[in-house]
Short mmCIF file of C-alpha atoms in Angstrom, two decimals:
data_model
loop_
_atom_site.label_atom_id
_atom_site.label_comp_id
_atom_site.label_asym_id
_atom_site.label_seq_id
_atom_site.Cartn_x
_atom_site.Cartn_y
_atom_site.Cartn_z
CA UNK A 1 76.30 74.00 82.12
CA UNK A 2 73.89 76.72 82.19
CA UNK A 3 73.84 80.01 83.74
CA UNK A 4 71.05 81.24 85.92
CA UNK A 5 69.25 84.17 84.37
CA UNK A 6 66.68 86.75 86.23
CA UNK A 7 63.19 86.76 84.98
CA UNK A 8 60.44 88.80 85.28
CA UNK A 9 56.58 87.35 84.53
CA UNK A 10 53.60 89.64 84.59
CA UNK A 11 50.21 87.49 85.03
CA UNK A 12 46.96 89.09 85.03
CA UNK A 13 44.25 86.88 86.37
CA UNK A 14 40.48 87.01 86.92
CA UNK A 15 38.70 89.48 89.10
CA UNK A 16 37.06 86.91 91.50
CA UNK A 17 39.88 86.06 93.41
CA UNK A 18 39.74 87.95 96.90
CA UNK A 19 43.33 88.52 98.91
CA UNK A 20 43.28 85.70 100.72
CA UNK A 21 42.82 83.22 97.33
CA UNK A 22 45.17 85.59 95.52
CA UNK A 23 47.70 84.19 98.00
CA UNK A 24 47.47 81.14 97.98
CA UNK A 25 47.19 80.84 94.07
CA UNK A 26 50.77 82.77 93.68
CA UNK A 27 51.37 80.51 96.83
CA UNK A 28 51.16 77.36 94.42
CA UNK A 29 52.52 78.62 91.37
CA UNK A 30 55.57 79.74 93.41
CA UNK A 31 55.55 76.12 94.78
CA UNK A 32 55.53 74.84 90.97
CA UNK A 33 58.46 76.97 90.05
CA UNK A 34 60.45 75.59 93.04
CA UNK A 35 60.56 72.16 91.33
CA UNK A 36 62.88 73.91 88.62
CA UNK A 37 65.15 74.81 90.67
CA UNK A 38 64.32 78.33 90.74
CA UNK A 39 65.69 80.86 93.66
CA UNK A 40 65.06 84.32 94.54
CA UNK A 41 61.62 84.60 94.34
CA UNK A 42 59.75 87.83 94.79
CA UNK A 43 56.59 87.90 95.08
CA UNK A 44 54.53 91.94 94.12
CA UNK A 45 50.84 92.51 93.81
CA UNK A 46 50.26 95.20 91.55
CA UNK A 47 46.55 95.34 92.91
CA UNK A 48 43.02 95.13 91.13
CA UNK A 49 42.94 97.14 88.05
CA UNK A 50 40.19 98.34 85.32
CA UNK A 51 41.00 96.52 82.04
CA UNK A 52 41.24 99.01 78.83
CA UNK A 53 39.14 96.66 76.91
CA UNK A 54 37.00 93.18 78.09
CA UNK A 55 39.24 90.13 77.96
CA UNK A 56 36.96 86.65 78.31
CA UNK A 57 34.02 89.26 79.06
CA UNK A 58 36.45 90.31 82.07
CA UNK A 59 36.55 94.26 82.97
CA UNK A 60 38.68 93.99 85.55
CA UNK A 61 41.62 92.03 86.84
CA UNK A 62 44.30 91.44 89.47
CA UNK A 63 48.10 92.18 88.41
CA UNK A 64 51.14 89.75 90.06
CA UNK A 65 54.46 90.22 88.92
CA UNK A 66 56.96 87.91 89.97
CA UNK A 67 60.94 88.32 89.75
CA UNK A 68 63.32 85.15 90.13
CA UNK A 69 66.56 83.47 88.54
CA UNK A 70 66.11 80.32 86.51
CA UNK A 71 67.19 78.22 83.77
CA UNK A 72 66.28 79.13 80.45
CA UNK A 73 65.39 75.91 79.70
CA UNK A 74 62.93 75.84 82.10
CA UNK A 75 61.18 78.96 80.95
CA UNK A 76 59.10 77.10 78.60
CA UNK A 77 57.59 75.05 80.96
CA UNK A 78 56.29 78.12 83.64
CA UNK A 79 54.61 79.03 80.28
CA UNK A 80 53.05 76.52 79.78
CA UNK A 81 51.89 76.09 83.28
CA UNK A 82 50.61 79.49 83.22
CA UNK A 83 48.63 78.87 79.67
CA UNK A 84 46.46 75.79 81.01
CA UNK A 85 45.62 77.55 84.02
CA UNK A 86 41.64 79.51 83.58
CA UNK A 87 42.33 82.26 85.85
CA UNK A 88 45.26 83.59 83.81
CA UNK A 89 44.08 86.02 81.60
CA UNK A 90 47.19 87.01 80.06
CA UNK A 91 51.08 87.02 81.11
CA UNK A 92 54.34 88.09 79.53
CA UNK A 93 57.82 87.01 80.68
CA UNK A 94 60.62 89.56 80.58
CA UNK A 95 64.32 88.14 80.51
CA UNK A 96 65.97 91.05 83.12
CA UNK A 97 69.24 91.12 81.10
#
């Protein structure tokens, strides 16, 4: 049996999104990490943010970091949803212990 383990997962995505599509974007990824059982989702916006150098010809981008307790099988697999997704400029997933 496996334990559940907090994560944390920076994502940095595209400048276009205004606050209202920012929303509903982490809206739907939350929903997405639901279906592996994760709990104790928290949600932050870090806020719109110069780049220090152009990724994909972006300057700019919006930072979400989300905190929750999974799996670490599953961990793979938010990854992965994360890397076919064109708004996601980069991300990094911290283990919090």
């Amino acid at each position: 049996m496996s334990v559940l383990r907090k994560y944390e997962i920076m994502i940095l995505l595209t400048e276009e999104f205004n606050d209202s599509e920012l929303k509903t974007w982490v809206f739907n990824y939350a929903k997405n990490l639901r279906k592996f059982n994760v709990c104790d989702i928290s949600v932050i916006s870090r806020g719109k943010h110069n780049l220090a150098y152009p990724i994909n010809n972006q300057g700019k981008g919006n930072y979400i970091q989300l905190n929750f307790s999974s799996m670490p099988k599953y961990i793979n697999n938010f990854s992965n949803i994360l890397k076919l997704d064109s708004h996601v400029l980069r991300f990094l997933v911290f283990n919090k212990q």
